[in-house]
Amino acid sequence: MIRPKILLRLIHINWVLVFHGLDEIVLKTHLFRPVRFLAVFSPNYWLKRQTAPRGVRIRRALEDLGPIYVKFGQALSTRKDLLPDDIADELVKLQDRVPPFPSEVARGIIEQELGMSVSDAFAEFNPEPLASASVAQVHTAVLHSGEQVIIKVLRPDIEARIHSDVGLLYELARFAERFWPDARRLRALEVVAEFEKTTQDELDLIREAANATKLRRNFEGSDIIYIPEVHWPLTRQKVMVMERIQGIPVGEIAALREGGANFKLLAERGVEIFFTQVFRDNFFHADMHPGNIFVDLPAKYIAVDFGIVGSLSLSDQRYLAENFLAFFNRDYRRVAQMHVESGWVPGSTRIEEFESAIRSVCEPIFEKPLKDISFGQLLLRLFQTARRFDMHVQPQLVLLQKTLLNIEGLGRQLYPDLDLWQTAKPFLEKWFHERMSPKAKIDRIIKQFPELAEQFPEVPSLIYKALDNAAHARPNAEAHNRELALLRRQMESNHRRTVWAILASAVMISVAVLFR
């Protein structure tokens, strides 16, 4: 049963859609289809307030619904190949142009978090927001030392709104698992739990500052990407101060072209950055939509907004790398085998059939540039294959898949002729060689040597305990078996007594009935 609070939220969502003239979306849903005739009682039905284009109405509705829906729109905005142009162009505005909250409120949050006035903390403070997103907005400032910085401030009451919407997602996931067979395979509840975790992490700006610092350290001195420096003395849970960067937003293609950007190199470096973060560092920026990426001409990236990051377990990392490499080598049988070995598909899956299905998905797109790949058709074939072979979603990989979609969409915009396969394959081959080479194995042994040396004195006692346990294992097992045999005999004896008692009772009752 839906809780009243969740029911009210559902009603509010539908009211927002109706208010923005999106009645057709509401009334086409399964829930409201039987009552479509009630549309005549809607003011919009008679007033026809659909003066704005549909893309604008959809964007405004997402903004009114809150941060989770804005993030959904941001994710869609990176996939212009899947959306009509008018809708895609409007959703791009969700990346950094969400309606801001008042600067007086921002100033109050800053002063409360820092425990001092804005004038004491900064030499200059610009009350006009530089950018405004779903979770926070950004103001520019100057430190007393003269450094130009940005101040990121969380939106007021953002925690309550996100908590409400996550609760709704849980309810929808439970309903889906009850009434939609595919929802169990998609592990809807686990995906929502993973989403809740990453969203909660995004509400702690100290955590985001730590993420930025780690990424900056990973790419220190890099020629391909720059990570701005965090100003720790003025960073708190709801306020973060960071170096201000100068660059052209990666989505402004015309400005990049006018500035002489090297689009081919940018696209190739985007792929390199992705694989470097995932496989070399095992720590990746997981919110790489165009609003968070800038370009220092001609071909150097600048990243901002580090609230959502991801990492993989060592086993997932190795399986992914092997899957990618087998795919690039067209070894589809190995891809199928690894999916079974890792438990991503049931162990009863026939390797030959799964191999054939993977080949039918991959061969049509292999060695083609991005512009010649229909991503919509590819997704459709992937979903069909996943359903056919009961392939379960891996919640721990959802962030990685989202990031990969963003990177692929970005590459499609920057340089549609990019050959993703030839760009990524050399990097993975080099990574595998470094990981599996004799030198790498010796390095791992040397790295583990202090821990092994510390445990070495305990080895003789551990060997003695193991031998002692083995010596006593057989007598203990024999005693245990004797106890089981005795218990079995007692149970059989009790069973025979019970049967004889029932038979005797039956005879006595029969005799009593006959002589009555």
Coordinates of C-alpha atoms in Angstrom, one line a residue:
M1 CA 0.0 0.0 0.0
I2 CA 1.3 3.5 -0.9
R3 CA 2.1 5.7 2.0
P4 CA 0.1 9.0 2.1
K5 CA 3.3 11.0 1.8
I6 CA 4.3 9.1 -1.3
L7 CA 0.8 9.4 -2.7
L8 CA 0.8 13.2 -2.2
R9 CA 4.2 13.4 -4.1
L10 CA 2.8 11.4 -7.0
I11 CA -0.2 13.7 -7.2
H12 CA 2.2 16.7 -7.1
I13 CA 4.3 15.3 -9.9
N14 CA 1.2 14.9 -12.1
W15 CA -0.1 18.3 -11.2
V16 CA 3.3 19.9 -12.3
L17 CA 3.1 18.0 -15.6
V18 CA -0.5 19.3 -16.1
F19 CA 0.4 22.8 -15.1
H20 CA 3.1 23.0 -17.8
G21 CA 0.7 21.8 -20.4
L22 CA 2.0 18.2 -20.5
D23 CA -1.5 16.7 -20.0
E24 CA -0.9 14.2 -22.8
I25 CA 2.0 12.6 -20.8
V26 CA -0.1 12.2 -17.7
L27 CA -3.2 10.9 -19.4
K28 CA -1.2 8.4 -21.5
T29 CA 0.2 6.6 -18.5
H30 CA -1.3 3.3 -17.5
L31 CA -2.5 4.7 -14.2
F32 CA -4.6 7.4 -15.7
R33 CA -5.7 5.9 -19.0
P34 CA -9.1 4.8 -17.6
V35 CA -10.0 8.3 -16.5
R36 CA -8.8 10.2 -19.6
F37 CA -12.3 11.6 -20.0
L38 CA -11.6 13.8 -16.9
A39 CA -9.3 15.9 -19.0
V40 CA -12.3 18.0 -19.9
F41 CA -12.2 19.3 -16.3
S42 CA -8.6 20.5 -16.6
P43 CA -8.2 24.3 -17.1
N44 CA -5.5 23.6 -19.7
Y45 CA -8.0 21.6 -21.8
W46 CA -10.0 24.8 -22.3
L47 CA -7.4 27.5 -22.0
K48 CA -4.7 25.6 -24.0
R49 CA -1.9 27.4 -22.2
Q50 CA 0.7 25.5 -24.3
T51 CA 2.2 28.8 -25.6
A52 CA 5.8 27.7 -25.1
P53 CA 7.4 25.0 -27.2
R54 CA 7.3 21.4 -25.9
G55 CA 11.1 21.4 -25.1
V56 CA 10.7 24.5 -22.9
R57 CA 7.7 23.0 -21.1
I58 CA 9.5 19.8 -20.4
R59 CA 12.6 21.6 -19.1
R60 CA 10.5 23.9 -16.8
A61 CA 8.6 20.9 -15.5
L62 CA 11.8 19.1 -14.6
E63 CA 13.1 22.2 -12.8
D64 CA 9.9 22.5 -10.8
L65 CA 10.0 18.8 -9.8
G66 CA 13.4 19.0 -8.2
P67 CA 17.0 17.9 -8.3
I68 CA 16.6 14.2 -9.1
Y69 CA 14.5 15.0 -12.1
V70 CA 16.9 17.7 -13.2
K71 CA 19.7 15.1 -13.1
F72 CA 17.6 12.8 -15.2
G73 CA 17.3 15.7 -17.8
Q74 CA 21.0 16.3 -17.6
A75 CA 21.7 12.7 -18.4
L76 CA 19.4 12.8 -21.4
S77 CA 20.9 16.0 -22.6
T78 CA 24.2 14.2 -23.4
R79 CA 22.3 11.9 -25.8
K80 CA 21.2 14.2 -28.6
D81 CA 21.2 11.2 -30.9
L82 CA 18.2 9.8 -29.0
L83 CA 16.1 12.9 -28.7
P84 CA 14.4 15.4 -31.0
D85 CA 16.6 18.5 -31.5
D86 CA 14.1 20.9 -29.8
I87 CA 14.0 18.8 -26.6
A88 CA 17.7 18.1 -26.5
D89 CA 18.6 21.8 -27.0
E90 CA 16.4 22.8 -24.0
L91 CA 17.6 20.0 -21.7
V92 CA 21.2 21.2 -22.2
K93 CA 20.2 24.3 -20.2
L94 CA 19.7 22.0 -17.1
Q95 CA 23.4 21.5 -16.9
D96 CA 24.2 24.9 -15.3
R97 CA 21.2 27.2 -15.8
V98 CA 18.6 25.9 -13.3
P99 CA 16.8 28.9 -11.6
P100 CA 19.0 30.1 -8.7
F101 CA 17.9 30.7 -5.1
P102 CA 18.3 34.2 -3.7
S103 CA 21.9 35.4 -3.0
E104 CA 20.8 36.6 0.5
V105 CA 20.1 32.9 1.3
A106 CA 23.4 31.9 -0.2
R107 CA 25.2 34.5 1.9
G108 CA 23.4 33.3 5.1
I109 CA 24.5 29.7 4.4
I110 CA 28.1 30.8 3.8
E111 CA 28.3 32.8 7.0
Q112 CA 26.6 30.1 9.1
E113 CA 29.0 27.4 7.8
L114 CA 32.2 29.5 8.1
G115 CA 31.3 31.1 11.4
M116 CA 32.3 34.5 10.1
S117 CA 30.9 37.3 7.8
V118 CA 31.4 37.1 4.1
S119 CA 33.5 40.3 4.2
D120 CA 35.8 38.7 6.8
A121 CA 36.3 35.5 4.6
F122 CA 36.6 37.2 1.2
A123 CA 37.9 40.5 -0.2
E124 CA 35.2 40.4 -2.8
F125 CA 32.0 38.5 -3.2
N126 CA 29.7 38.5 -6.3
P127 CA 26.1 38.1 -5.2
E128 CA 25.1 37.2 -8.8
P129 CA 25.4 33.4 -9.3
L130 CA 27.9 32.3 -11.9
A131 CA 26.1 29.0 -12.4
S132 CA 23.1 27.3 -10.8
A133 CA 22.5 23.5 -10.9
S134 CA 20.2 21.0 -9.3
V135 CA 22.0 20.6 -6.0
A136 CA 24.0 23.8 -5.6
Q137 CA 24.9 27.1 -7.1
V138 CA 28.2 28.8 -7.6
H139 CA 29.3 32.4 -6.8
T140 CA 32.6 34.0 -7.6
A141 CA 34.8 35.7 -5.0
V142 CA 38.3 36.9 -4.4
L143 CA 40.4 35.9 -1.3
H144 CA 42.2 38.5 0.8
S145 CA 45.4 37.0 -0.8
G146 CA 44.2 38.1 -4.2
E147 CA 43.3 34.6 -5.5
Q148 CA 40.2 34.3 -7.6
V149 CA 37.9 31.5 -6.4
I150 CA 34.4 30.1 -6.7
I151 CA 32.1 29.3 -3.8
K152 CA 29.8 26.3 -4.2
V153 CA 26.8 26.5 -1.9
L154 CA 24.2 23.7 -1.3
R155 CA 20.6 24.6 -2.0
P156 CA 18.5 25.2 1.1
D157 CA 16.4 22.2 2.2
I158 CA 17.9 20.1 -0.6
E159 CA 18.2 17.1 1.7
A160 CA 14.4 16.9 2.4
R161 CA 13.5 17.1 -1.3
I162 CA 15.9 14.4 -2.3
H163 CA 14.8 12.2 0.6
S164 CA 11.2 12.5 -0.5
D165 CA 12.0 11.7 -4.2
V166 CA 14.3 8.7 -3.3
G167 CA 11.4 7.4 -1.1
L168 CA 9.2 7.6 -4.2
L169 CA 11.8 5.8 -6.3
Y170 CA 11.8 3.0 -3.7
E171 CA 8.0 2.7 -3.9
L172 CA 8.1 2.6 -7.7
A173 CA 10.9 0.0 -7.6
R174 CA 8.8 -2.2 -5.2
F175 CA 5.8 -1.9 -7.5
A176 CA 7.9 -2.7 -10.5
E177 CA 9.3 -5.9 -8.9
R178 CA 5.8 -7.0 -8.0
F179 CA 4.1 -6.5 -11.3
W180 CA 6.9 -6.4 -14.0
P181 CA 9.0 -9.6 -14.4
D182 CA 12.0 -7.7 -15.9
A183 CA 12.3 -5.5 -12.8
R184 CA 13.8 -8.4 -10.8
R185 CA 16.4 -9.0 -13.5
L186 CA 17.1 -5.3 -13.6
R187 CA 17.4 -5.4 -9.7
A188 CA 15.4 -2.2 -9.4
L189 CA 15.7 -1.9 -5.6
E190 CA 19.5 -2.3 -5.6
V191 CA 19.9 0.3 -8.4
V192 CA 17.8 2.8 -6.4
A193 CA 19.9 2.0 -3.3
E194 CA 23.1 2.7 -5.3
F195 CA 21.5 5.9 -6.6
E196 CA 20.6 7.0 -3.1
K197 CA 24.2 6.4 -1.9
T198 CA 25.7 8.5 -4.6
T199 CA 23.1 11.3 -4.2
Q200 CA 23.7 11.4 -0.4
D201 CA 27.5 11.7 -1.1
E202 CA 26.8 14.6 -3.4
L203 CA 25.3 16.5 -0.4
D204 CA 28.5 16.6 1.5
L205 CA 30.9 19.2 0.0
I206 CA 33.8 18.1 2.2
R207 CA 33.6 14.7 0.5
E208 CA 33.4 16.4 -2.9
A209 CA 36.5 18.5 -2.0
A210 CA 38.4 15.3 -1.0
N211 CA 37.4 13.7 -4.3
A212 CA 38.7 16.7 -6.2
T213 CA 42.0 16.6 -4.3
K214 CA 42.5 12.9 -5.1
L215 CA 41.7 13.4 -8.8
R216 CA 44.1 16.4 -8.9
R217 CA 46.8 14.3 -7.4
N218 CA 46.1 11.5 -9.9
F219 CA 46.5 13.9 -12.8
E220 CA 49.2 16.2 -11.4
G221 CA 51.4 17.6 -14.2
S222 CA 49.1 16.1 -16.9
D223 CA 48.9 17.7 -20.4
I224 CA 45.4 16.4 -21.1
I225 CA 43.3 17.4 -18.1
Y226 CA 43.5 20.0 -15.3
I227 CA 41.7 19.7 -11.9
P228 CA 41.3 23.0 -9.9
E229 CA 42.7 23.2 -6.4
V230 CA 40.5 23.2 -3.3
H231 CA 40.9 25.9 -0.7
W232 CA 40.5 23.8 2.4
P233 CA 40.4 26.5 5.2
L234 CA 37.1 27.8 3.8
T235 CA 35.5 24.4 2.9
R236 CA 32.6 23.0 5.0
Q237 CA 29.8 20.5 4.5
K238 CA 27.6 23.0 2.8
V239 CA 30.2 25.3 1.4
M240 CA 33.2 24.6 -0.8
V241 CA 35.8 27.1 -2.0
M242 CA 37.9 26.2 -5.1
E243 CA 40.2 27.8 -7.5
R244 CA 38.4 29.6 -10.4
I245 CA 39.2 28.2 -13.8
Q246 CA 39.0 29.8 -17.2
G247 CA 37.8 27.8 -20.2
I248 CA 35.2 27.2 -22.9
P249 CA 32.3 24.9 -22.0
V250 CA 32.8 21.7 -24.0
G251 CA 29.2 21.9 -25.3
E252 CA 29.8 25.2 -27.1
I253 CA 31.1 23.7 -30.3
A254 CA 30.9 27.0 -32.3
A255 CA 33.1 28.8 -29.7
L256 CA 35.6 25.9 -29.7
R257 CA 35.8 25.9 -33.5
E258 CA 36.3 29.7 -33.5
G259 CA 39.1 29.4 -31.0
G260 CA 40.9 26.7 -33.0
A261 CA 40.2 23.7 -30.9
N262 CA 41.7 20.3 -32.0
F263 CA 38.5 18.3 -32.0
K264 CA 40.1 15.0 -33.0
L265 CA 42.7 15.2 -30.2
L266 CA 40.0 16.3 -27.7
A267 CA 37.9 13.2 -28.6
E268 CA 40.9 10.8 -28.3
R269 CA 41.9 12.4 -25.0
G270 CA 38.4 12.0 -23.6
V271 CA 38.6 8.2 -24.2
E272 CA 42.1 8.2 -22.7
I273 CA 41.0 10.0 -19.6
F274 CA 38.1 7.6 -19.1
F275 CA 40.2 4.5 -19.3
T276 CA 43.0 6.0 -17.2
Q277 CA 40.6 6.8 -14.4
V278 CA 38.9 3.4 -14.5
F279 CA 41.9 1.1 -14.9
R280 CA 45.0 2.9 -13.8
D281 CA 43.6 4.9 -10.9
N282 CA 40.3 2.9 -10.2
F283 CA 38.7 6.3 -9.3
F284 CA 36.7 8.1 -11.9
H285 CA 34.6 11.3 -12.3
A286 CA 31.1 9.9 -12.7
D287 CA 29.2 13.1 -13.6
M288 CA 30.9 14.1 -16.8
H289 CA 28.1 15.9 -18.6
P290 CA 29.0 19.0 -20.7
G291 CA 28.2 21.4 -17.9
N292 CA 31.0 20.0 -15.8
I293 CA 33.7 20.0 -18.5
F294 CA 35.6 22.9 -20.0
V295 CA 38.4 23.2 -22.6
D296 CA 41.7 25.1 -22.4
L297 CA 42.5 25.6 -26.0
P298 CA 43.6 23.9 -28.1
A299 CA 43.0 20.4 -26.5
K300 CA 43.2 20.3 -22.7
Y301 CA 40.2 19.5 -20.5
I302 CA 39.3 21.1 -17.3
A303 CA 36.9 19.2 -15.0
V304 CA 34.7 20.6 -12.2
D305 CA 32.0 19.2 -9.9
F306 CA 33.3 16.1 -8.2
G307 CA 30.3 15.2 -6.1
I308 CA 29.8 11.9 -7.8
V309 CA 32.8 9.6 -8.3
G310 CA 33.1 5.9 -8.7
S311 CA 35.5 3.0 -8.2
L312 CA 35.4 -0.8 -8.8
S313 CA 36.3 -3.9 -7.0
L314 CA 39.5 -5.5 -8.2
S315 CA 37.6 -8.4 -9.6
D316 CA 35.1 -6.2 -11.5
Q317 CA 38.0 -4.1 -12.8
R318 CA 39.8 -7.2 -14.1
Y319 CA 36.6 -8.7 -15.7
L320 CA 35.8 -5.4 -17.4
A321 CA 39.3 -5.0 -18.8
E322 CA 39.3 -8.6 -20.1
N323 CA 35.8 -8.1 -21.6
F324 CA 36.8 -4.9 -23.3
L325 CA 40.0 -6.4 -24.7
A326 CA 38.2 -9.6 -25.9
F327 CA 35.6 -7.4 -27.5
F328 CA 38.2 -5.3 -29.3
N329 CA 39.8 -8.6 -30.6
R330 CA 36.4 -9.9 -31.6
D331 CA 36.8 -12.9 -29.3
Y332 CA 33.1 -13.1 -28.6
R333 CA 33.4 -16.6 -27.1
R334 CA 35.7 -15.3 -24.4
V335 CA 33.2 -12.4 -23.7
A336 CA 30.4 -15.0 -23.3
Q337 CA 32.6 -17.2 -21.0
M338 CA 33.6 -14.3 -18.8
H339 CA 30.0 -13.2 -18.4
V340 CA 29.1 -16.7 -17.1
E341 CA 32.2 -16.9 -14.9
S342 CA 31.5 -13.5 -13.3
G343 CA 27.9 -14.5 -12.6
W344 CA 26.5 -11.7 -14.8
V345 CA 24.4 -14.3 -16.6
P346 CA 23.1 -17.6 -15.1
G347 CA 25.6 -20.5 -15.0
S348 CA 23.2 -22.7 -17.0
T349 CA 23.6 -20.4 -20.1
R350 CA 24.8 -22.1 -23.2
I351 CA 28.0 -20.5 -24.2
E352 CA 27.5 -21.1 -28.0
E353 CA 24.1 -19.4 -28.0
F354 CA 25.3 -16.5 -25.9
E355 CA 28.4 -16.0 -28.1
S356 CA 26.2 -15.9 -31.2
A357 CA 23.9 -13.3 -29.6
I358 CA 26.9 -11.1 -28.7
R359 CA 28.3 -11.4 -32.2
S360 CA 25.0 -10.3 -33.7
V361 CA 25.0 -7.1 -31.5
C362 CA 28.7 -6.2 -31.9
E363 CA 29.6 -7.1 -35.5
P364 CA 27.3 -4.4 -37.1
I365 CA 29.1 -1.6 -35.2
F366 CA 32.7 -2.9 -35.1
E367 CA 35.4 -0.5 -36.5
K368 CA 32.8 2.1 -37.4
P369 CA 33.1 5.7 -36.5
L370 CA 30.6 7.0 -33.9
K371 CA 28.6 8.9 -36.6
D372 CA 27.8 5.6 -38.3
I373 CA 26.5 3.9 -35.2
S374 CA 22.8 4.1 -34.3
F375 CA 22.9 4.2 -30.6
G376 CA 19.2 3.7 -30.3
Q377 CA 19.3 0.5 -32.3
L378 CA 22.3 -0.7 -30.3
L379 CA 20.5 -0.1 -27.0
L380 CA 17.4 -2.0 -28.3
R381 CA 19.5 -5.0 -29.3
L382 CA 21.4 -5.0 -26.0
F383 CA 18.1 -4.9 -24.1
Q384 CA 16.7 -7.8 -26.2
T385 CA 19.8 -9.9 -25.6
A386 CA 19.8 -9.1 -21.8
R387 CA 16.2 -10.2 -21.5
R388 CA 16.7 -13.4 -23.6
F389 CA 19.6 -14.6 -21.4
D390 CA 18.3 -13.3 -18.1
M391 CA 21.3 -11.0 -17.8
H392 CA 21.1 -9.2 -14.4
V393 CA 22.0 -5.6 -13.9
Q394 CA 25.1 -5.1 -11.8
P395 CA 24.3 -2.1 -9.5
Q396 CA 28.0 -1.5 -8.7
L397 CA 28.5 -0.8 -12.5
V398 CA 25.6 1.6 -13.0
L399 CA 27.8 4.7 -12.4
L400 CA 30.4 3.4 -14.8
Q401 CA 27.8 2.7 -17.5
K402 CA 26.4 6.2 -17.0
T403 CA 29.9 7.7 -17.3
L404 CA 30.6 5.7 -20.5
L405 CA 27.3 7.0 -22.0
N406 CA 28.4 10.5 -21.2
I407 CA 31.8 10.1 -22.7
E408 CA 30.4 8.4 -25.9
G409 CA 27.9 11.2 -26.3
L410 CA 30.6 13.8 -25.8
G411 CA 32.8 12.2 -28.4
R412 CA 29.9 12.0 -30.8
Q413 CA 29.5 15.8 -30.5
L414 CA 33.2 16.7 -30.7
Y415 CA 34.4 14.4 -33.4
P416 CA 31.9 12.1 -35.0
D417 CA 34.6 10.4 -37.0
L418 CA 36.3 9.0 -33.9
D419 CA 37.1 5.3 -34.1
L420 CA 36.5 4.3 -30.5
W421 CA 37.9 0.8 -30.9
Q422 CA 41.3 1.8 -32.3
T423 CA 41.6 4.6 -29.7
A424 CA 40.9 2.4 -26.7
K425 CA 42.5 -0.9 -27.7
P426 CA 46.2 0.3 -27.4
F427 CA 45.6 1.7 -23.9
L428 CA 44.0 -1.6 -22.6
E429 CA 46.8 -3.7 -24.2
K430 CA 49.4 -1.5 -22.5
W431 CA 47.5 -1.7 -19.1
F432 CA 47.3 -5.5 -19.4
H433 CA 51.0 -5.8 -20.2
E434 CA 51.9 -3.7 -17.2
R435 CA 49.6 -5.6 -14.9
M436 CA 50.6 -9.1 -16.1
S437 CA 54.3 -8.7 -16.9
P438 CA 56.9 -10.4 -14.6
K439 CA 58.1 -7.0 -13.4
A440 CA 54.5 -6.1 -12.3
K441 CA 54.2 -9.4 -10.4
I442 CA 57.6 -8.9 -8.7
D443 CA 56.5 -5.3 -7.8
R444 CA 53.3 -6.7 -6.2
I445 CA 55.4 -9.2 -4.2
I446 CA 57.8 -6.5 -3.0
K447 CA 54.8 -4.3 -2.1
Q448 CA 53.3 -7.1 0.0
F449 CA 56.6 -8.2 1.5
P450 CA 56.3 -6.0 4.7
E451 CA 52.9 -7.5 5.5
L452 CA 54.2 -11.1 4.8
A453 CA 57.4 -10.4 6.9
E454 CA 55.2 -9.3 9.8
Q455 CA 53.1 -12.4 9.7
F456 CA 56.0 -14.8 9.1
P457 CA 56.8 -15.5 12.8
E458 CA 53.3 -16.8 13.2
V459 CA 53.6 -19.3 10.4
P460 CA 55.1 -22.2 12.5
S461 CA 52.2 -22.0 15.0
L462 CA 49.6 -21.8 12.2
I463 CA 51.2 -24.9 10.6
Y464 CA 51.1 -26.7 14.0
K465 CA 47.4 -25.8 14.6
A466 CA 46.5 -27.0 11.1
L467 CA 48.3 -30.4 11.6
D468 CA 46.8 -30.7 15.1
N469 CA 43.3 -30.0 13.8
A470 CA 43.8 -32.5 11.0
A471 CA 45.1 -35.2 13.5
H472 CA 42.0 -34.7 15.7
A473 CA 39.6 -34.3 12.8
R474 CA 39.2 -38.1 12.2
P475 CA 38.5 -39.1 15.9
N476 CA 36.1 -36.2 16.2
A477 CA 34.4 -37.2 13.0
E478 CA 34.1 -40.8 14.1
A479 CA 32.7 -39.8 17.5
H480 CA 30.2 -37.5 15.7
N481 CA 29.2 -40.4 13.4
R482 CA 28.7 -42.7 16.4
E483 CA 26.5 -40.1 18.1
L484 CA 24.4 -39.7 14.9
A485 CA 24.1 -43.5 14.6
L486 CA 22.9 -43.8 18.2
L487 CA 20.4 -40.9 17.6
R488 CA 19.1 -42.6 14.5
R489 CA 18.6 -45.9 16.4
Q490 CA 16.7 -44.1 19.1
M491 CA 14.5 -42.4 16.6
E492 CA 13.8 -45.7 14.8
S493 CA 13.0 -47.3 18.2
N494 CA 10.7 -44.4 19.2
H495 CA 9.0 -44.6 15.8
R496 CA 8.4 -48.4 16.2
R497 CA 6.9 -47.8 19.7
T498 CA 4.6 -45.1 18.3
V499 CA 3.4 -47.4 15.5
W500 CA 2.7 -50.3 17.9
A501 CA 0.9 -47.9 20.3
I502 CA -1.3 -46.6 17.5
L503 CA -2.1 -50.2 16.3
A504 CA -2.9 -51.3 19.9
S505 CA -5.2 -48.4 20.3
A506 CA -6.9 -49.2 17.0
V507 CA -7.5 -52.8 18.1
M508 CA -8.8 -51.8 21.5
I509 CA -11.3 -49.4 19.9
S510 CA -12.4 -52.0 17.4
V511 CA -13.0 -54.6 20.1
A512 CA -14.9 -52.1 22.2
V513 CA -17.1 -51.3 19.2
L514 CA -17.7 -55.0 18.4
F515 CA -18.7 -56.0 22.0
R516 CA -20.8 -53.0 22.7

